[in-house]
């Protein structure tokens, strides 16, 4: 059964005794008496008993999710003591968060990077602060040619929006934008493929670590930086695809 | 989250929207982006070569209200300043003026980047177009 696979391998530091019967317990339930346990402050991977790897069997994740949902559901623990009910409520809410993040390839990658200390939200700010101090021109996190492309396409979109407001469509412009949309979608696909390549690289490092082999900070950083770069570029492409679709009305 | 009155004002009546000739020698262009949200901002300045004063500034931003307001404010602030004075504008000045919430700080960062990048572009043009001293034979 899948649940045992989760409950049977808690991270060592999380292992405590059951509050109810005193037996050794796993993450969410007591192995011996099955009571819901207070939520442990663990990351989403650990919550599902997973190593911090990016290739995840989503079907298996879903199965574990539904299984745990049923067992943790506050309604099921309605007649339990109010403390247990409170815990199952907290565990359920954490379960939902963990599942939502881990099942989505992008959210999963962003989450892992955050665990690894990457401040995705802050990268632009810290680069600016560095530029201010050194007086050097800030290195843009996104390649200039992509910015150029994004800007131009946005100009065209604006033109098309204005035309539509006036009730006139320029078929040539629509065709041109439609062509660019296809290109963008291809680019988006290519970025995701490339990202998966680095997932593999990352997972290989984790495997080595689990096998107690040395992994240098430099190796981690290399893969991490590549993934950050891909996610940054993807943000632009995703926004463009969204805006183009909106303007073209499909 | 709601926008402050100043943001709404700049958003509804953006100052200095437009563009100038990118290839002109006295125009500096900065094109910058915020990867956090996918915004892109272009800011241009026209600088008086004798006084180094920024006489005209234009912008065009594709992004949220805060990004538009930040760049609109940036063009207002750089106008009339020398390039060196303009370089002292910090993103936190913009945050304070527009009362931007923490999640929108990167919009002000973008505006500061745009100013710096436009000035750097202008400076680069001045170096390459400087009259070359003729060496005495």
Short mmCIF file of C-alpha atoms in Angstrom, two decimals:
data_model
loop_
_atom_site.label_atom_id
_atom_site.label_comp_id
_atom_site.label_asym_id
_atom_site.label_seq_id
_atom_site.Cartn_x
_atom_site.Cartn_y
_atom_site.Cartn_z
CA UNK A 1 0.00 0.00 0.00
CA UNK A 2 1.26 3.42 -0.84
CA UNK A 3 0.66 4.94 2.55
CA UNK A 4 3.09 2.59 4.17
CA UNK A 5 5.65 3.69 1.65
CA UNK A 6 5.21 7.21 2.92
CA UNK A 7 4.84 6.49 6.60
CA UNK A 8 7.57 3.89 6.65
CA UNK A 9 10.37 6.28 5.73
CA UNK A 10 10.21 9.46 7.74
CA UNK A 11 13.28 11.64 7.77
CA UNK A 12 15.27 10.49 10.82
CA UNK A 13 15.09 13.84 12.60
CA UNK A 14 11.30 13.82 12.26
CA UNK A 15 10.87 10.52 14.02
CA UNK A 16 9.25 10.96 17.40
CA UNK A 17 6.97 9.02 19.61
CA UNK A 18 3.22 9.01 19.23
CA UNK A 19 1.52 11.51 21.52
CA UNK A 20 -1.24 8.94 22.20
CA UNK A 21 0.34 5.54 22.68
CA UNK A 22 4.03 6.36 23.04
CA UNK A 23 5.08 4.09 20.18
CA UNK A 24 7.54 5.31 17.55
CA UNK A 25 5.68 7.18 14.87
CA UNK A 26 6.08 8.19 11.28
CA UNK A 27 5.27 11.56 9.71
CA UNK A 28 1.50 11.78 9.72
CA UNK A 29 0.12 8.83 11.66
CA UNK A 30 1.26 6.61 14.44
CA UNK A 31 2.40 3.28 13.04
CA UNK A 32 0.99 1.46 16.03
CA UNK A 33 -2.36 3.05 16.83
CA UNK A 34 -2.99 5.04 13.64
CA UNK A 35 -3.74 8.36 15.35
CA UNK A 36 -3.15 11.60 13.50
CA UNK A 37 0.03 13.30 14.64
CA UNK A 38 0.79 16.99 15.03
CA UNK A 39 2.21 18.41 11.79
CA UNK A 40 5.99 18.33 11.61
CA UNK A 41 7.75 21.36 10.14
CA UNK A 42 9.00 19.59 7.03
CA UNK A 43 9.29 20.62 3.38
CA UNK A 44 6.81 19.36 0.78
CA UNK A 45 9.12 16.63 -0.51
CA UNK A 46 9.60 15.22 2.97
CA UNK A 47 5.86 15.50 3.59
CA UNK A 48 5.35 12.94 0.83
CA UNK A 49 8.38 10.92 1.88
CA UNK A 50 10.26 11.91 -1.26
CA UNK A 51 13.89 12.85 -1.77
CA UNK A 52 14.48 16.35 -3.21
CA UNK A 53 14.44 15.12 -6.78
CA UNK A 54 12.68 16.80 -9.66
CA UNK A 55 11.55 13.82 -11.67
CA UNK A 56 8.46 12.73 -9.82
CA UNK A 57 6.02 9.98 -10.69
CA UNK A 58 2.93 12.20 -10.67
CA UNK A 59 0.51 9.26 -10.85
CA UNK A 60 2.06 7.89 -7.68
CA UNK A 61 1.99 11.33 -6.08
CA UNK A 62 -1.72 11.65 -6.86
CA UNK A 63 -2.42 8.24 -5.41
CA UNK A 64 -0.61 9.09 -2.19
CA UNK A 65 -2.40 12.41 -2.12
CA UNK A 66 -5.89 10.86 -2.31
CA UNK A 67 -5.00 8.19 0.17
CA UNK A 68 -3.69 10.74 2.64
CA UNK A 69 -6.60 13.11 1.98
CA UNK A 70 -9.03 10.45 3.04
CA UNK A 71 -7.14 9.56 6.17
CA UNK A 72 -6.43 13.12 7.20
CA UNK A 73 -9.82 14.55 6.40
CA UNK A 74 -11.01 16.63 9.38
CA UNK A 75 -14.53 15.18 9.02
CA UNK A 76 -13.18 11.71 9.64
CA UNK A 77 -11.59 12.94 12.81
CA UNK A 78 -14.63 14.94 13.82
CA UNK A 79 -15.31 12.79 16.84
CA UNK A 80 -11.70 12.70 17.90
CA UNK A 81 -10.51 15.12 20.54
CA UNK A 82 -10.46 18.73 19.38
CA UNK A 83 -6.67 18.66 19.41
CA UNK A 84 -6.59 15.77 16.95
CA UNK A 85 -9.16 17.46 14.82
CA UNK A 86 -7.05 20.60 14.75
CA UNK A 87 -4.00 18.56 13.74
CA UNK A 88 -5.81 16.78 10.96
CA UNK A 89 -7.04 20.15 9.72
CA UNK A 90 -3.49 21.51 9.67
CA UNK A 91 -2.14 18.35 8.07
CA UNK A 92 -4.85 18.42 5.40
CA UNK A 93 -4.14 21.98 4.50
CA UNK A 94 -0.41 21.26 4.28
CA UNK A 95 -1.15 18.18 2.21
CA UNK A 96 -3.12 20.26 -0.28
CA UNK A 97 -0.35 22.84 -0.56
CA UNK A 98 2.33 20.18 -0.99
CA UNK A 99 0.35 18.34 -3.65
CA UNK A 100 -0.49 21.48 -5.61
CA UNK A 101 3.16 22.54 -5.74
CA UNK A 102 4.76 19.16 -6.40
CA UNK A 103 2.42 18.03 -9.18
CA UNK A 104 3.15 21.14 -11.26
CA UNK A 105 6.54 20.89 -13.01
CA UNK A 106 7.25 24.63 -12.85
CA UNK A 107 6.00 25.19 -9.30
CA UNK A 108 7.97 22.12 -8.23
CA UNK A 109 11.17 23.49 -9.75
CA UNK A 110 10.60 26.95 -8.25
CA UNK A 111 9.95 25.36 -4.87
CA UNK A 112 13.10 23.28 -5.00
CA UNK A 113 15.15 26.32 -5.98
CA UNK A 114 13.68 28.20 -3.03
CA UNK A 115 14.66 25.34 -0.72
CA UNK A 116 18.13 25.61 -2.22
CA UNK A 117 18.30 29.24 -1.17
CA UNK A 118 17.55 30.89 -4.52
CA UNK A 119 15.50 34.06 -4.11
CA UNK A 120 13.68 34.12 -7.42
CA UNK A 121 11.77 37.24 -6.40
CA UNK A 122 14.86 39.08 -5.30
CA UNK A 123 17.37 38.34 -8.04
CA UNK A 124 16.72 41.52 -9.98
CA UNK A 125 16.90 43.66 -6.87
CA UNK A 126 20.17 42.23 -5.63
CA UNK A 127 21.74 42.57 -9.09
CA UNK A 128 20.72 46.24 -9.11
CA UNK A 129 22.17 46.83 -5.68
CA UNK A 130 25.41 45.28 -6.85
CA UNK A 131 25.45 47.49 -9.95
CA UNK A 132 24.88 50.56 -7.80
CA UNK A 133 27.80 49.76 -5.53
CA UNK A 134 30.27 48.85 -8.26
CA UNK A 135 29.09 51.53 -10.70
CA UNK A 136 29.03 48.82 -13.35
CA UNK A 137 26.09 48.35 -15.66
CA UNK A 138 23.80 45.74 -14.24
CA UNK A 139 23.87 42.44 -15.95
CA UNK A 140 20.35 41.86 -17.15
CA UNK A 141 19.02 38.52 -16.00
CA UNK A 142 17.27 38.07 -19.30
CA UNK A 143 19.15 38.12 -22.61
CA UNK A 144 18.74 41.45 -24.49
CA UNK A 145 17.54 39.83 -27.71
CA UNK A 146 14.64 38.23 -25.86
CA UNK A 147 13.73 41.60 -24.32
CA UNK A 148 13.88 43.17 -27.78
CA UNK A 149 11.56 40.50 -29.13
CA UNK A 150 9.14 40.81 -26.21
CA UNK A 151 9.01 44.56 -26.63
CA UNK A 152 8.38 44.46 -30.37
CA UNK A 153 5.65 41.87 -30.10
CA UNK A 154 3.98 43.88 -27.36
CA UNK A 155 4.00 46.92 -29.66
CA UNK A 156 2.30 44.90 -32.37
CA UNK A 157 -0.24 43.58 -29.91
CA UNK A 158 -1.01 47.09 -28.81
CA UNK A 159 -1.55 48.13 -32.39
CA UNK A 160 -3.89 45.23 -33.00
CA UNK A 161 -5.86 46.02 -29.83
CA UNK A 162 -6.25 49.62 -30.97
CA UNK A 163 -7.42 48.46 -34.40
CA UNK A 164 -9.94 46.09 -32.88
CA UNK A 165 -11.34 48.91 -30.79
CA UNK A 166 -11.91 50.89 -33.98
CA UNK A 167 -13.64 47.88 -35.45
CA UNK A 168 -11.06 47.22 -38.13
CA UNK A 169 -8.65 44.33 -38.31
CA UNK A 170 -5.53 44.27 -40.38
CA UNK A 171 -5.42 40.69 -41.72
CA UNK A 172 -1.69 40.92 -42.39
CA UNK A 173 -0.99 41.95 -38.80
CA UNK A 174 -3.21 39.20 -37.43
CA UNK A 175 -1.42 36.66 -39.58
CA UNK A 176 1.96 37.96 -38.49
CA UNK A 177 1.03 37.81 -34.82
CA UNK A 178 -0.49 34.36 -35.26
CA UNK A 179 2.76 33.17 -36.80
CA UNK A 180 4.74 34.57 -33.89
CA UNK A 181 2.38 32.86 -31.48
CA UNK A 182 3.24 29.48 -32.99
CA UNK A 183 6.92 30.30 -32.69
CA UNK A 184 6.47 31.27 -29.06
CA UNK A 185 4.65 28.06 -28.27
CA UNK A 186 7.47 26.10 -29.84
CA UNK A 187 9.97 28.07 -27.82
CA UNK A 188 7.98 27.37 -24.70
CA UNK A 189 8.01 23.65 -25.40
CA UNK A 190 11.74 23.75 -26.07
CA UNK A 191 12.36 25.53 -22.78
CA UNK A 192 10.44 22.88 -20.87
CA UNK A 193 12.40 20.14 -22.60
CA UNK A 194 15.62 21.88 -21.70
CA UNK A 195 14.45 22.26 -18.12
CA UNK A 196 13.84 18.52 -17.91
CA UNK A 197 17.41 17.96 -19.02
CA UNK A 198 18.59 19.87 -15.97
CA UNK A 199 16.13 17.98 -13.77
CA UNK A 200 18.05 14.88 -14.74
CA UNK A 201 21.33 16.55 -13.88
CA UNK A 202 19.97 17.66 -10.53
CA UNK A 203 18.52 14.25 -9.68
CA UNK A 204 21.85 12.62 -10.51
CA UNK A 205 23.50 14.87 -7.92
CA UNK A 206 20.90 13.92 -5.31
CA UNK A 207 21.38 10.24 -6.11
CA UNK A 208 25.10 10.60 -5.57
CA UNK A 209 24.45 12.37 -2.31
CA UNK A 210 22.08 9.61 -1.18
CA UNK A 211 24.83 7.13 -2.03
CA UNK A 212 27.07 9.20 0.25
CA UNK A 213 29.31 10.39 -2.56
CA UNK A 214 30.77 13.87 -2.50
CA UNK A 215 28.87 16.58 -4.38
CA UNK A 216 30.55 19.97 -4.55
CA UNK A 217 28.76 23.28 -4.02
CA UNK A 218 29.98 24.28 -7.47
CA UNK A 219 28.19 21.34 -9.11
CA UNK A 220 24.94 22.19 -7.35
CA UNK A 221 25.26 25.84 -8.23
CA UNK A 222 25.81 25.13 -11.91
CA UNK A 223 22.61 23.15 -12.33
CA UNK A 224 20.71 25.53 -10.10
CA UNK A 225 21.73 28.62 -12.08
CA UNK A 226 20.76 26.97 -15.35
CA UNK A 227 17.31 26.23 -14.01
CA UNK A 228 16.90 29.79 -12.73
CA UNK A 229 17.83 31.13 -16.16
CA UNK A 230 15.31 28.89 -17.89
CA UNK A 231 12.52 29.85 -15.50
CA UNK A 232 13.24 33.53 -16.06
CA UNK A 233 13.02 33.20 -19.81
CA UNK A 234 9.92 31.11 -19.49
CA UNK A 235 8.12 33.87 -17.57
CA UNK A 236 8.41 36.15 -20.58
CA UNK A 237 7.34 33.58 -23.10
CA UNK A 238 4.38 32.52 -20.96
CA UNK A 239 3.16 36.11 -20.58
CA UNK A 240 3.49 36.70 -24.30
CA UNK A 241 1.58 33.57 -25.23
CA UNK A 242 -1.15 34.60 -22.80
CA UNK A 243 -1.37 38.15 -24.17
CA UNK A 244 -1.28 37.05 -27.79
CA UNK A 245 -4.04 34.51 -27.19
CA UNK A 246 -6.11 37.17 -25.50
CA UNK A 247 -5.77 39.64 -28.36
CA UNK A 248 -6.32 37.08 -31.09
CA UNK A 249 -9.33 35.85 -29.13
CA UNK A 250 -8.50 32.19 -29.03
CA UNK B 1 -3.75 44.87 -2.38
CA UNK B 2 -4.82 48.22 -3.74
CA UNK B 3 -2.82 50.79 -5.65
CA UNK B 4 -2.01 54.13 -4.03
CA UNK B 5 -3.55 57.30 -5.47
CA UNK B 6 -0.21 58.30 -6.96
CA UNK B 7 0.13 55.00 -8.80
CA UNK B 8 -3.39 55.31 -10.14
CA UNK B 9 -2.70 58.87 -11.26
CA UNK B 10 0.45 57.85 -13.16
CA UNK B 11 -1.34 54.82 -14.58
CA UNK B 12 -4.29 56.83 -15.85
CA UNK B 13 -2.22 59.80 -17.00
CA UNK B 14 1.23 58.44 -17.73
CA UNK B 15 3.77 61.22 -18.34
CA UNK B 16 6.13 61.15 -21.27
CA UNK B 17 4.90 58.06 -23.07
CA UNK B 18 6.52 57.59 -26.44
CA UNK B 19 9.81 57.02 -28.11
CA UNK B 20 12.72 58.87 -29.66
CA UNK B 21 15.10 57.98 -32.43
CA UNK B 22 17.23 55.21 -31.00
CA UNK B 23 20.03 55.83 -33.49
CA UNK B 24 20.36 59.51 -32.66
CA UNK B 25 23.66 60.41 -31.02
CA UNK B 26 22.22 62.43 -28.18
CA UNK B 27 19.62 59.78 -27.28
CA UNK B 28 20.30 57.01 -24.78
CA UNK B 29 18.03 53.97 -24.73
CA UNK B 30 17.52 51.48 -21.93
CA UNK B 31 15.52 48.32 -22.47
CA UNK B 32 15.18 46.27 -19.31
CA UNK B 33 13.05 43.47 -17.99
CA UNK B 34 11.88 42.01 -14.70
CA UNK B 35 12.05 38.24 -14.96
CA UNK B 36 9.96 37.91 -11.80
CA UNK B 37 6.84 38.99 -13.64
CA UNK B 38 7.78 39.20 -17.31
CA UNK B 39 7.49 42.99 -17.50
CA UNK B 40 9.50 44.94 -20.05
CA UNK B 41 10.35 48.65 -19.91
CA UNK B 42 11.97 51.00 -22.41
CA UNK B 43 13.24 54.36 -21.23
CA UNK B 44 14.94 56.94 -23.43
CA UNK B 45 16.69 60.18 -22.63
CA UNK B 46 17.87 63.06 -24.81
CA UNK B 47 20.91 64.70 -23.32
CA UNK B 48 22.37 68.12 -24.02
CA UNK B 49 25.95 67.41 -24.97
CA UNK B 50 27.33 70.67 -23.58
CA UNK B 51 25.62 70.67 -20.21
CA UNK B 52 25.01 66.90 -19.73
CA UNK B 53 21.45 67.82 -18.75
CA UNK B 54 18.66 65.41 -19.63
CA UNK B 55 16.27 67.60 -21.60
CA UNK B 56 13.74 65.03 -22.67
CA UNK B 57 12.68 61.58 -21.43
CA UNK B 58 10.26 59.05 -22.89
CA UNK B 59 9.13 55.63 -21.83
CA UNK B 60 7.06 52.70 -22.92
CA UNK B 61 6.30 49.92 -20.45
CA UNK B 62 4.43 46.68 -20.85
CA UNK B 63 3.57 45.51 -17.38
CA UNK B 64 1.44 46.10 -14.33
CA UNK B 65 0.21 49.45 -12.99
CA UNK B 66 3.14 49.76 -10.61
CA UNK B 67 5.68 49.22 -13.40
CA UNK B 68 3.98 51.86 -15.56
CA UNK B 69 3.77 54.32 -12.66
CA UNK B 70 7.42 53.70 -11.70
CA UNK B 71 8.68 54.40 -15.20
CA UNK B 72 6.38 57.38 -15.65
CA UNK B 73 7.72 58.86 -12.42
CA UNK B 74 11.29 58.05 -13.46
CA UNK B 75 10.96 60.10 -16.66
CA UNK B 76 9.59 63.01 -14.65
CA UNK B 77 12.44 62.83 -12.19
CA UNK B 78 15.32 62.56 -14.66
CA UNK B 79 14.17 65.52 -16.73
CA UNK B 80 16.23 68.60 -15.90
CA UNK B 81 18.87 66.59 -14.07
CA UNK B 82 22.40 66.02 -15.28
CA UNK B 83 23.23 62.40 -16.07
CA UNK B 84 25.30 62.16 -12.90
CA UNK B 85 22.44 63.50 -10.80
CA UNK B 86 20.05 61.07 -12.46
CA UNK B 87 22.32 58.20 -11.47
CA UNK B 88 21.68 58.96 -7.81
CA UNK B 89 17.98 58.06 -8.11
CA UNK B 90 17.40 54.89 -6.12
CA UNK B 91 14.58 52.44 -6.45
CA UNK B 92 13.61 53.03 -2.82
CA UNK B 93 12.97 56.71 -3.62
CA UNK B 94 10.38 55.52 -6.13
CA UNK B 95 8.94 53.03 -3.65
CA UNK B 96 8.45 55.83 -1.11
CA UNK B 97 6.99 58.32 -3.56
CA UNK B 98 4.47 55.81 -4.93
CA UNK B 99 3.91 53.91 -1.65
CA UNK B 100 4.58 50.62 -3.42
CA UNK B 101 3.90 47.47 -1.38
CA UNK B 102 6.75 44.95 -0.91
CA UNK B 103 5.53 42.67 -3.71
CA UNK B 104 5.88 45.56 -6.17
CA UNK B 105 9.37 46.64 -5.24
CA UNK B 106 10.77 44.92 -8.32
CA UNK B 107 8.83 47.43 -10.45
CA UNK B 108 10.84 50.27 -8.92
CA UNK B 109 14.02 48.25 -9.43
CA UNK B 110 13.10 48.00 -13.08
CA UNK B 111 12.76 51.78 -13.34
CA UNK B 112 16.16 52.36 -11.73
CA UNK B 113 17.68 49.80 -14.10
CA UNK B 114 16.09 51.57 -17.05
CA UNK B 115 17.59 54.93 -16.05
CA UNK B 116 21.05 53.41 -15.57
CA UNK B 117 20.88 51.49 -18.76
CA UNK B 118 19.73 54.51 -20.81
CA UNK B 119 22.55 56.63 -19.38
CA UNK B 120 25.10 53.89 -20.06
CA UNK B 121 23.91 53.69 -23.66
CA UNK B 122 24.23 57.45 -24.06
CA UNK B 123 27.70 57.49 -22.49
CA UNK B 124 28.85 54.75 -24.80
CA UNK B 125 27.70 56.77 -27.79
CA UNK B 126 29.63 59.82 -26.59
CA UNK B 127 32.83 57.81 -26.32
CA UNK B 128 32.58 56.42 -29.81
CA UNK B 129 31.61 59.75 -31.39
CA UNK B 130 34.20 61.83 -29.59
CA UNK B 131 36.31 63.68 -32.11
CA UNK B 132 39.56 61.78 -32.39
CA UNK B 133 42.54 63.91 -31.63
CA UNK B 134 44.78 64.18 -34.64
CA UNK B 135 48.23 63.16 -33.70
CA UNK B 136 50.88 65.68 -34.54
CA UNK B 137 53.40 64.36 -36.94
#
